[in-house]
Amino acid sequence: MSGWLYVVRRVWTQGLRVLLVALCLYCWMNVVDVYKIYEETSLHTVLKDIEGHVDYETAVLRLQEQNEDVVGWLKIAGTGIDYPFVQGEDDLEYINLNLQKEYALSGSLFLSCLNRRDLLDQVSVIYGHRMNNHGMFGDLMNYCERSYFDAHRDGELFVGGKTMELEALACCKVKANDPYVYQMSCFNSRECKDVFLKHLEDTAVCRSTSLDTESYVVLSTCSKYESAERIVVVFALKR
């Protein structure tokens, strides 16, 4: 009996070691992947061969020459969110693909396949992974804190040669299949919009006094690993 216990203990110990090694490897890949994304998608890297002033519109055009799926650039002031974003044929294509369509743990930021590329929908959704070290949409979780929400409300979108301002209206916790946030790209009536606004109020962790505006951009990421809950930060889009 003691021999069997010894074997079981050895197997358990070896299995635990393998698990710890795998976990460390995953964490290391996470850090390397985020660093690679920063290096490959930073504004100055994209335009490294251009002297003088560089801008996001030029960067988007340069990236679109390499990948026609590139839609624009998203920047939220004071956060780590400063990336180009794409739109795939569906909402799975870029989950683990970078802009060069190569495998990447952090994937790419991507506009919902249900939305128009020109962001003329009343509700446009951009997805991104919650990575460590402020990578991708890693900073969205911070919007659950009132002080962070109030200090990081401004952003910009660069799409189709235009610069559009963003203003954070609410940070909400919703389900991954939430129909009001993820499937309501246009309001067919005032009643439909009121339902959307009421849902934001009911699910908001932090929000501004007024949520009513003409157009919205929703940034979405996971709340916890292996969780059906999502953190969404809802911005007013000022064209």
PDB file of C-alpha atoms in Angstrom:
ATOM      1  CA  MET A   1       0.000   0.000   0.000  1.00  0.00           C
ATOM      2  CA  SER A   2       2.802   2.377   0.901  1.00  0.00           C
ATOM      3  CA  GLY A   3       4.365   1.668  -2.515  1.00  0.00           C
ATOM      4  CA  TRP A   4       1.201   2.797  -4.273  1.00  0.00           C
ATOM      5  CA  LEU A   5       1.055   5.929  -2.138  1.00  0.00           C
ATOM      6  CA  TYR A   6       4.643   6.695  -3.109  1.00  0.00           C
ATOM      7  CA  VAL A   7       3.823   6.310  -6.823  1.00  0.00           C
ATOM      8  CA  VAL A   8       0.722   8.472  -6.515  1.00  0.00           C
ATOM      9  CA  ARG A   9       2.686  11.146  -4.646  1.00  0.00           C
ATOM     10  CA  ARG A  10       5.427  11.130  -7.319  1.00  0.00           C
ATOM     11  CA  VAL A  11       2.898  11.397 -10.145  1.00  0.00           C
ATOM     12  CA  TRP A  12       1.091  14.211  -8.330  1.00  0.00           C
ATOM     13  CA  THR A  13       4.344  16.078  -7.696  1.00  0.00           C
ATOM     14  CA  GLN A  14       5.494  15.736 -11.299  1.00  0.00           C
ATOM     15  CA  GLY A  15       2.099  16.807 -12.576  1.00  0.00           C
ATOM     16  CA  LEU A  16       2.153  19.866 -10.349  1.00  0.00           C
ATOM     17  CA  ARG A  17       5.617  20.797 -11.607  1.00  0.00           C
ATOM     18  CA  VAL A  18       4.469  20.495 -15.225  1.00  0.00           C
ATOM     19  CA  LEU A  19       1.456  22.672 -14.437  1.00  0.00           C
ATOM     20  CA  LEU A  20       3.625  25.349 -12.814  1.00  0.00           C
ATOM     21  CA  VAL A  21       6.037  25.331 -15.748  1.00  0.00           C
ATOM     22  CA  ALA A  22       3.128  25.669 -18.179  1.00  0.00           C
ATOM     23  CA  LEU A  23       1.704  28.546 -16.144  1.00  0.00           C
ATOM     24  CA  CYS A  24       5.057  30.337 -16.080  1.00  0.00           C
ATOM     25  CA  LEU A  25       5.433  29.781 -19.827  1.00  0.00           C
ATOM     26  CA  TYR A  26       1.958  31.216 -20.449  1.00  0.00           C
ATOM     27  CA  CYS A  27       2.739  34.294 -18.350  1.00  0.00           C
ATOM     28  CA  TRP A  28       6.040  34.771 -20.168  1.00  0.00           C
ATOM     29  CA  MET A  29       4.310  34.474 -23.548  1.00  0.00           C
ATOM     30  CA  ASN A  30       1.731  37.003 -22.374  1.00  0.00           C
ATOM     31  CA  VAL A  31       4.415  39.560 -21.519  1.00  0.00           C
ATOM     32  CA  VAL A  32       6.363  38.935 -24.737  1.00  0.00           C
ATOM     33  CA  ASP A  33       3.203  39.120 -26.821  1.00  0.00           C
ATOM     34  CA  VAL A  34       2.121  42.437 -25.304  1.00  0.00           C
ATOM     35  CA  TYR A  35       5.616  43.872 -25.816  1.00  0.00           C
ATOM     36  CA  LYS A  36       5.565  42.713 -29.455  1.00  0.00           C
ATOM     37  CA  ILE A  37       2.179  44.330 -30.025  1.00  0.00           C
ATOM     38  CA  TYR A  38       3.488  47.617 -28.605  1.00  0.00           C
ATOM     39  CA  GLU A  39       6.538  47.456 -30.848  1.00  0.00           C
ATOM     40  CA  GLU A  40       4.667  46.554 -34.032  1.00  0.00           C
ATOM     41  CA  THR A  41       1.661  48.868 -33.700  1.00  0.00           C
ATOM     42  CA  SER A  42       3.058  52.004 -32.101  1.00  0.00           C
ATOM     43  CA  LEU A  43       2.647  55.118 -34.220  1.00  0.00           C
ATOM     44  CA  HIS A  44       6.370  55.730 -34.642  1.00  0.00           C
ATOM     45  CA  THR A  45       7.065  52.096 -35.546  1.00  0.00           C
ATOM     46  CA  VAL A  46       4.449  52.100 -38.296  1.00  0.00           C
ATOM     47  CA  LEU A  47       5.888  55.356 -39.691  1.00  0.00           C
ATOM     48  CA  LYS A  48       9.537  54.812 -38.753  1.00  0.00           C
ATOM     49  CA  ASP A  49      10.769  55.597 -42.260  1.00  0.00           C
ATOM     50  CA  ILE A  50       8.996  58.962 -42.446  1.00  0.00           C
ATOM     51  CA  GLU A  51      10.883  61.983 -41.151  1.00  0.00           C
ATOM     52  CA  GLY A  52       9.245  64.858 -39.318  1.00  0.00           C
ATOM     53  CA  HIS A  53       5.645  64.986 -38.108  1.00  0.00           C
ATOM     54  CA  VAL A  54       3.729  61.714 -37.978  1.00  0.00           C
ATOM     55  CA  ASP A  55      -0.026  61.334 -37.537  1.00  0.00           C
ATOM     56  CA  TYR A  56      -2.623  58.624 -37.110  1.00  0.00           C
ATOM     57  CA  GLU A  57      -4.283  59.151 -40.472  1.00  0.00           C
ATOM     58  CA  THR A  58      -1.014  58.464 -42.265  1.00  0.00           C
ATOM     59  CA  ALA A  59      -0.416  55.419 -40.039  1.00  0.00           C
ATOM     60  CA  VAL A  60      -3.855  53.991 -40.868  1.00  0.00           C
ATOM     61  CA  LEU A  61      -3.259  54.433 -44.597  1.00  0.00           C
ATOM     62  CA  ARG A  62       0.119  52.730 -44.272  1.00  0.00           C
ATOM     63  CA  LEU A  63      -1.405  49.784 -42.405  1.00  0.00           C
ATOM     64  CA  GLN A  64      -4.270  49.479 -44.889  1.00  0.00           C
ATOM     65  CA  GLU A  65      -1.695  48.939 -47.630  1.00  0.00           C
ATOM     66  CA  GLN A  66      -0.576  45.860 -45.708  1.00  0.00           C
ATOM     67  CA  ASN A  67      -4.003  44.656 -44.587  1.00  0.00           C
ATOM     68  CA  GLU A  68      -7.270  45.941 -46.039  1.00  0.00           C
ATOM     69  CA  ASP A  69      -9.117  44.821 -42.900  1.00  0.00           C
ATOM     70  CA  VAL A  70      -7.590  47.735 -40.951  1.00  0.00           C
ATOM     71  CA  VAL A  71     -10.379  50.225 -40.179  1.00  0.00           C
ATOM     72  CA  GLY A  72      -8.793  52.959 -38.086  1.00  0.00           C
ATOM     73  CA  TRP A  73      -6.957  53.873 -34.908  1.00  0.00           C
ATOM     74  CA  LEU A  74      -8.274  54.118 -31.340  1.00  0.00           C
ATOM     75  CA  LYS A  75      -6.613  56.213 -28.636  1.00  0.00           C
ATOM     76  CA  ILE A  76      -7.877  56.796 -25.083  1.00  0.00           C
ATOM     77  CA  ALA A  77      -5.931  59.556 -23.339  1.00  0.00           C
ATOM     78  CA  GLY A  78      -3.901  58.546 -20.288  1.00  0.00           C
ATOM     79  CA  THR A  79      -4.370  54.802 -20.811  1.00  0.00           C
ATOM     80  CA  GLY A  80      -2.502  52.033 -22.623  1.00  0.00           C
ATOM     81  CA  ILE A  81      -5.191  51.984 -25.324  1.00  0.00           C
ATOM     82  CA  ASP A  82      -3.445  53.351 -28.399  1.00  0.00           C
ATOM     83  CA  TYR A  83      -3.860  50.852 -31.234  1.00  0.00           C
ATOM     84  CA  PRO A  84      -5.111  50.361 -34.772  1.00  0.00           C
ATOM     85  CA  PHE A  85      -8.202  48.188 -35.112  1.00  0.00           C
ATOM     86  CA  VAL A  86      -9.556  45.899 -37.793  1.00  0.00           C
ATOM     87  CA  GLN A  87     -12.810  44.283 -38.898  1.00  0.00           C
ATOM     88  CA  GLY A  88     -12.923  40.629 -39.840  1.00  0.00           C
ATOM     89  CA  GLU A  89     -15.500  38.589 -41.694  1.00  0.00           C
ATOM     90  CA  ASP A  90     -16.781  37.468 -38.293  1.00  0.00           C
ATOM     91  CA  ASP A  91     -16.022  38.244 -34.645  1.00  0.00           C
ATOM     92  CA  LEU A  92     -13.675  35.285 -34.267  1.00  0.00           C
ATOM     93  CA  GLU A  93     -11.154  35.969 -37.044  1.00  0.00           C
ATOM     94  CA  TYR A  94      -8.885  38.374 -35.141  1.00  0.00           C
ATOM     95  CA  ILE A  95      -9.228  36.984 -31.623  1.00  0.00           C
ATOM     96  CA  ASN A  96      -5.752  35.474 -31.906  1.00  0.00           C
ATOM     97  CA  LEU A  97      -4.402  37.127 -35.062  1.00  0.00           C
ATOM     98  CA  ASN A  98      -2.297  40.272 -35.283  1.00  0.00           C
ATOM     99  CA  LEU A  99      -2.462  42.828 -38.093  1.00  0.00           C
ATOM    100  CA  GLN A 100      -0.222  40.624 -40.242  1.00  0.00           C
ATOM    101  CA  LYS A 101      -2.718  37.773 -39.712  1.00  0.00           C
ATOM    102  CA  GLU A 102      -0.130  35.835 -37.720  1.00  0.00           C
ATOM    103  CA  TYR A 103      -0.965  34.000 -34.497  1.00  0.00           C
ATOM    104  CA  ALA A 104      -0.767  36.269 -31.460  1.00  0.00           C
ATOM    105  CA  LEU A 105      -2.052  35.546 -27.972  1.00  0.00           C
ATOM    106  CA  SER A 106      -3.307  39.117 -27.609  1.00  0.00           C
ATOM    107  CA  GLY A 107      -4.987  39.155 -31.021  1.00  0.00           C
ATOM    108  CA  SER A 108      -6.062  42.537 -32.400  1.00  0.00           C
ATOM    109  CA  LEU A 109      -8.651  45.121 -31.514  1.00  0.00           C
ATOM    110  CA  PHE A 110     -11.560  44.525 -33.885  1.00  0.00           C
ATOM    111  CA  LEU A 111     -14.802  46.222 -34.817  1.00  0.00           C
ATOM    112  CA  SER A 112     -17.899  44.028 -34.648  1.00  0.00           C
ATOM    113  CA  CYS A 113     -18.766  42.393 -37.954  1.00  0.00           C
ATOM    114  CA  LEU A 114     -22.319  43.721 -37.442  1.00  0.00           C
ATOM    115  CA  ASN A 115     -21.129  47.323 -37.700  1.00  0.00           C
ATOM    116  CA  ARG A 116     -20.361  49.603 -40.615  1.00  0.00           C
ATOM    117  CA  ARG A 117     -16.682  50.339 -41.250  1.00  0.00           C
ATOM    118  CA  ASP A 118     -17.386  54.087 -41.301  1.00  0.00           C
ATOM    119  CA  LEU A 119     -18.863  53.876 -37.777  1.00  0.00           C
ATOM    120  CA  LEU A 120     -22.118  55.513 -38.865  1.00  0.00           C
ATOM    121  CA  ASP A 121     -24.152  53.056 -36.785  1.00  0.00           C
ATOM    122  CA  GLN A 122     -25.706  54.438 -33.639  1.00  0.00           C
ATOM    123  CA  VAL A 123     -23.914  51.772 -31.573  1.00  0.00           C
ATOM    124  CA  SER A 124     -20.496  50.484 -32.701  1.00  0.00           C
ATOM    125  CA  VAL A 125     -18.677  47.808 -30.703  1.00  0.00           C
ATOM    126  CA  ILE A 126     -14.898  47.296 -30.585  1.00  0.00           C
ATOM    127  CA  TYR A 127     -13.571  44.129 -28.911  1.00  0.00           C
ATOM    128  CA  GLY A 128     -10.170  43.492 -27.377  1.00  0.00           C
ATOM    129  CA  HIS A 129      -8.451  41.093 -24.981  1.00  0.00           C
ATOM    130  CA  ARG A 130      -7.735  42.112 -21.382  1.00  0.00           C
ATOM    131  CA  MET A 131      -3.959  41.720 -21.331  1.00  0.00           C
ATOM    132  CA  ASN A 132      -1.514  42.413 -18.514  1.00  0.00           C
ATOM    133  CA  ASN A 133       0.808  45.436 -18.349  1.00  0.00           C
ATOM    134  CA  HIS A 134      -1.884  47.720 -19.791  1.00  0.00           C
ATOM    135  CA  GLY A 135      -1.876  45.764 -23.079  1.00  0.00           C
ATOM    136  CA  MET A 136      -4.808  45.932 -25.522  1.00  0.00           C
ATOM    137  CA  PHE A 137      -7.966  46.540 -23.416  1.00  0.00           C
ATOM    138  CA  GLY A 138      -6.240  45.727 -20.111  1.00  0.00           C
ATOM    139  CA  ASP A 139      -7.059  49.178 -18.737  1.00  0.00           C
ATOM    140  CA  LEU A 140     -10.837  48.869 -19.190  1.00  0.00           C
ATOM    141  CA  MET A 141     -11.147  47.100 -15.822  1.00  0.00           C
ATOM    142  CA  ASN A 142      -9.857  50.286 -14.179  1.00  0.00           C
ATOM    143  CA  TYR A 143     -12.975  52.143 -15.301  1.00  0.00           C
ATOM    144  CA  CYS A 144     -14.874  50.297 -12.569  1.00  0.00           C
ATOM    145  CA  GLU A 145     -13.191  52.708 -10.137  1.00  0.00           C
ATOM    146  CA  ARG A 146     -14.863  56.104  -9.984  1.00  0.00           C
ATOM    147  CA  SER A 147     -11.643  58.096  -9.719  1.00  0.00           C
ATOM    148  CA  TYR A 148     -10.158  56.394 -12.795  1.00  0.00           C
ATOM    149  CA  PHE A 149     -13.397  56.787 -14.738  1.00  0.00           C
ATOM    150  CA  ASP A 150     -13.491  60.523 -14.061  1.00  0.00           C
ATOM    151  CA  ALA A 151      -9.816  60.999 -14.971  1.00  0.00           C
ATOM    152  CA  HIS A 152      -9.855  59.054 -18.263  1.00  0.00           C
ATOM    153  CA  ARG A 153     -12.962  60.068 -20.128  1.00  0.00           C
ATOM    154  CA  ASP A 154     -11.451  61.491 -23.324  1.00  0.00           C
ATOM    155  CA  GLY A 155     -10.431  59.610 -26.441  1.00  0.00           C
ATOM    156  CA  GLU A 156     -10.140  59.805 -30.220  1.00  0.00           C
ATOM    157  CA  LEU A 157     -10.999  57.657 -33.217  1.00  0.00           C
ATOM    158  CA  PHE A 158      -9.255  58.057 -36.541  1.00  0.00           C
ATOM    159  CA  VAL A 159     -11.411  56.551 -39.314  1.00  0.00           C
ATOM    160  CA  GLY A 160     -11.751  57.322 -42.998  1.00  0.00           C
ATOM    161  CA  GLY A 161      -9.507  60.375 -42.846  1.00  0.00           C
ATOM    162  CA  LYS A 162     -11.573  61.890 -40.041  1.00  0.00           C
ATOM    163  CA  THR A 163     -10.786  62.444 -36.362  1.00  0.00           C
ATOM    164  CA  MET A 164     -13.724  61.878 -34.028  1.00  0.00           C
ATOM    165  CA  GLU A 165     -13.780  62.623 -30.311  1.00  0.00           C
ATOM    166  CA  LEU A 166     -14.878  60.172 -27.636  1.00  0.00           C
ATOM    167  CA  GLU A 167     -16.253  60.874 -24.158  1.00  0.00           C
ATOM    168  CA  ALA A 168     -16.800  58.085 -21.623  1.00  0.00           C
ATOM    169  CA  LEU A 169     -20.399  57.863 -20.423  1.00  0.00           C
ATOM    170  CA  ALA A 170     -20.543  54.596 -18.483  1.00  0.00           C
ATOM    171  CA  CYS A 171     -18.671  51.491 -17.398  1.00  0.00           C
ATOM    172  CA  CYS A 172     -20.967  48.467 -17.213  1.00  0.00           C
ATOM    173  CA  LYS A 173     -20.788  44.780 -16.342  1.00  0.00           C
ATOM    174  CA  VAL A 174     -22.817  42.701 -18.786  1.00  0.00           C
ATOM    175  CA  LYS A 175     -23.130  39.132 -20.033  1.00  0.00           C
ATOM    176  CA  ALA A 176     -21.140  38.002 -23.068  1.00  0.00           C
ATOM    177  CA  ASN A 177     -24.364  37.516 -25.033  1.00  0.00           C
ATOM    178  CA  ASP A 178     -26.012  40.764 -23.910  1.00  0.00           C
ATOM    179  CA  PRO A 179     -28.464  41.638 -26.737  1.00  0.00           C
ATOM    180  CA  TYR A 180     -28.776  45.325 -25.841  1.00  0.00           C
ATOM    181  CA  VAL A 181     -25.045  46.078 -25.997  1.00  0.00           C
ATOM    182  CA  TYR A 182     -23.828  43.714 -28.717  1.00  0.00           C
ATOM    183  CA  GLN A 183     -26.742  43.450 -31.157  1.00  0.00           C
ATOM    184  CA  MET A 184     -28.423  46.853 -31.133  1.00  0.00           C
ATOM    185  CA  SER A 185     -26.441  48.753 -33.767  1.00  0.00           C
ATOM    186  CA  CYS A 186     -29.354  51.036 -34.676  1.00  0.00           C
ATOM    187  CA  PHE A 187     -32.400  52.340 -32.814  1.00  0.00           C
ATOM    188  CA  ASN A 188     -35.612  51.825 -34.773  1.00  0.00           C
ATOM    189  CA  SER A 189     -37.576  54.117 -32.473  1.00  0.00           C
ATOM    190  CA  ARG A 190     -37.249  56.352 -29.437  1.00  0.00           C
ATOM    191  CA  GLU A 191     -38.684  53.530 -27.335  1.00  0.00           C
ATOM    192  CA  CYS A 192     -35.897  51.246 -28.546  1.00  0.00           C
ATOM    193  CA  LYS A 193     -33.262  53.783 -27.522  1.00  0.00           C
ATOM    194  CA  ASP A 194     -34.905  54.249 -24.129  1.00  0.00           C
ATOM    195  CA  VAL A 195     -34.616  50.491 -23.525  1.00  0.00           C
ATOM    196  CA  PHE A 196     -30.901  50.705 -24.381  1.00  0.00           C
ATOM    197  CA  LEU A 197     -30.371  53.653 -22.011  1.00  0.00           C
ATOM    198  CA  LYS A 198     -32.289  51.942 -19.195  1.00  0.00           C
ATOM    199  CA  HIS A 199     -30.101  48.852 -19.628  1.00  0.00           C
ATOM    200  CA  LEU A 200     -26.945  50.966 -19.342  1.00  0.00           C
ATOM    201  CA  GLU A 201     -28.290  52.528 -16.151  1.00  0.00           C
ATOM    202  CA  ASP A 202     -29.128  49.133 -14.660  1.00  0.00           C
ATOM    203  CA  THR A 203     -25.739  47.563 -15.444  1.00  0.00           C
ATOM    204  CA  ALA A 204     -23.500  50.591 -14.831  1.00  0.00           C
ATOM    205  CA  VAL A 205     -20.744  50.473 -12.226  1.00  0.00           C
ATOM    206  CA  CYS A 206     -19.784  54.077 -12.950  1.00  0.00           C
ATOM    207  CA  ARG A 207     -21.595  56.519 -15.203  1.00  0.00           C
ATOM    208  CA  SER A 208     -22.111  60.159 -16.042  1.00  0.00           C
ATOM    209  CA  THR A 209     -25.303  62.000 -15.193  1.00  0.00           C
ATOM    210  CA  SER A 210     -26.655  61.854 -18.730  1.00  0.00           C
ATOM    211  CA  LEU A 211     -26.251  58.872 -21.052  1.00  0.00           C
ATOM    212  CA  ASP A 212     -28.304  60.173 -23.957  1.00  0.00           C
ATOM    213  CA  THR A 213     -26.315  61.043 -27.083  1.00  0.00           C
ATOM    214  CA  GLU A 214     -26.570  60.540 -30.842  1.00  0.00           C
ATOM    215  CA  SER A 215     -23.977  57.797 -31.377  1.00  0.00           C
ATOM    216  CA  TYR A 216     -22.072  55.391 -29.129  1.00  0.00           C
ATOM    217  CA  VAL A 217     -18.834  53.432 -29.266  1.00  0.00           C
ATOM    218  CA  VAL A 218     -18.652  50.466 -26.884  1.00  0.00           C
ATOM    219  CA  LEU A 219     -15.264  49.018 -25.900  1.00  0.00           C
ATOM    220  CA  SER A 220     -15.638  45.440 -24.669  1.00  0.00           C
ATOM    221  CA  THR A 221     -13.306  43.027 -22.878  1.00  0.00           C
ATOM    222  CA  CYS A 222     -13.542  40.028 -20.541  1.00  0.00           C
ATOM    223  CA  SER A 223     -13.989  40.611 -16.833  1.00  0.00           C
ATOM    224  CA  LYS A 224     -12.278  37.436 -15.618  1.00  0.00           C
ATOM    225  CA  TYR A 225     -10.623  34.490 -17.327  1.00  0.00           C
ATOM    226  CA  GLU A 226     -13.137  31.780 -18.222  1.00  0.00           C
ATOM    227  CA  SER A 227     -15.981  34.098 -17.287  1.00  0.00           C
ATOM    228  CA  ALA A 228     -19.154  34.945 -19.179  1.00  0.00           C
ATOM    229  CA  GLU A 229     -19.075  38.453 -17.726  1.00  0.00           C
ATOM    230  CA  ARG A 230     -17.821  41.374 -19.799  1.00  0.00           C
ATOM    231  CA  ILE A 231     -16.616  44.842 -18.915  1.00  0.00           C
ATOM    232  CA  VAL A 232     -17.839  47.454 -21.383  1.00  0.00           C
ATOM    233  CA  VAL A 233     -17.006  51.134 -21.419  1.00  0.00           C
ATOM    234  CA  VAL A 234     -19.545  53.151 -23.363  1.00  0.00           C
ATOM    235  CA  PHE A 235     -18.376  56.326 -25.082  1.00  0.00           C
ATOM    236  CA  ALA A 236     -20.267  59.120 -26.793  1.00  0.00           C
ATOM    237  CA  LEU A 237     -19.005  59.463 -30.363  1.00  0.00           C
ATOM    238  CA  LYS A 238     -18.719  63.079 -31.461  1.00  0.00           C
ATOM    239  CA  ARG A 239     -18.445  63.279 -35.243  1.00  0.00           C
TER     240      ARG A 239
END
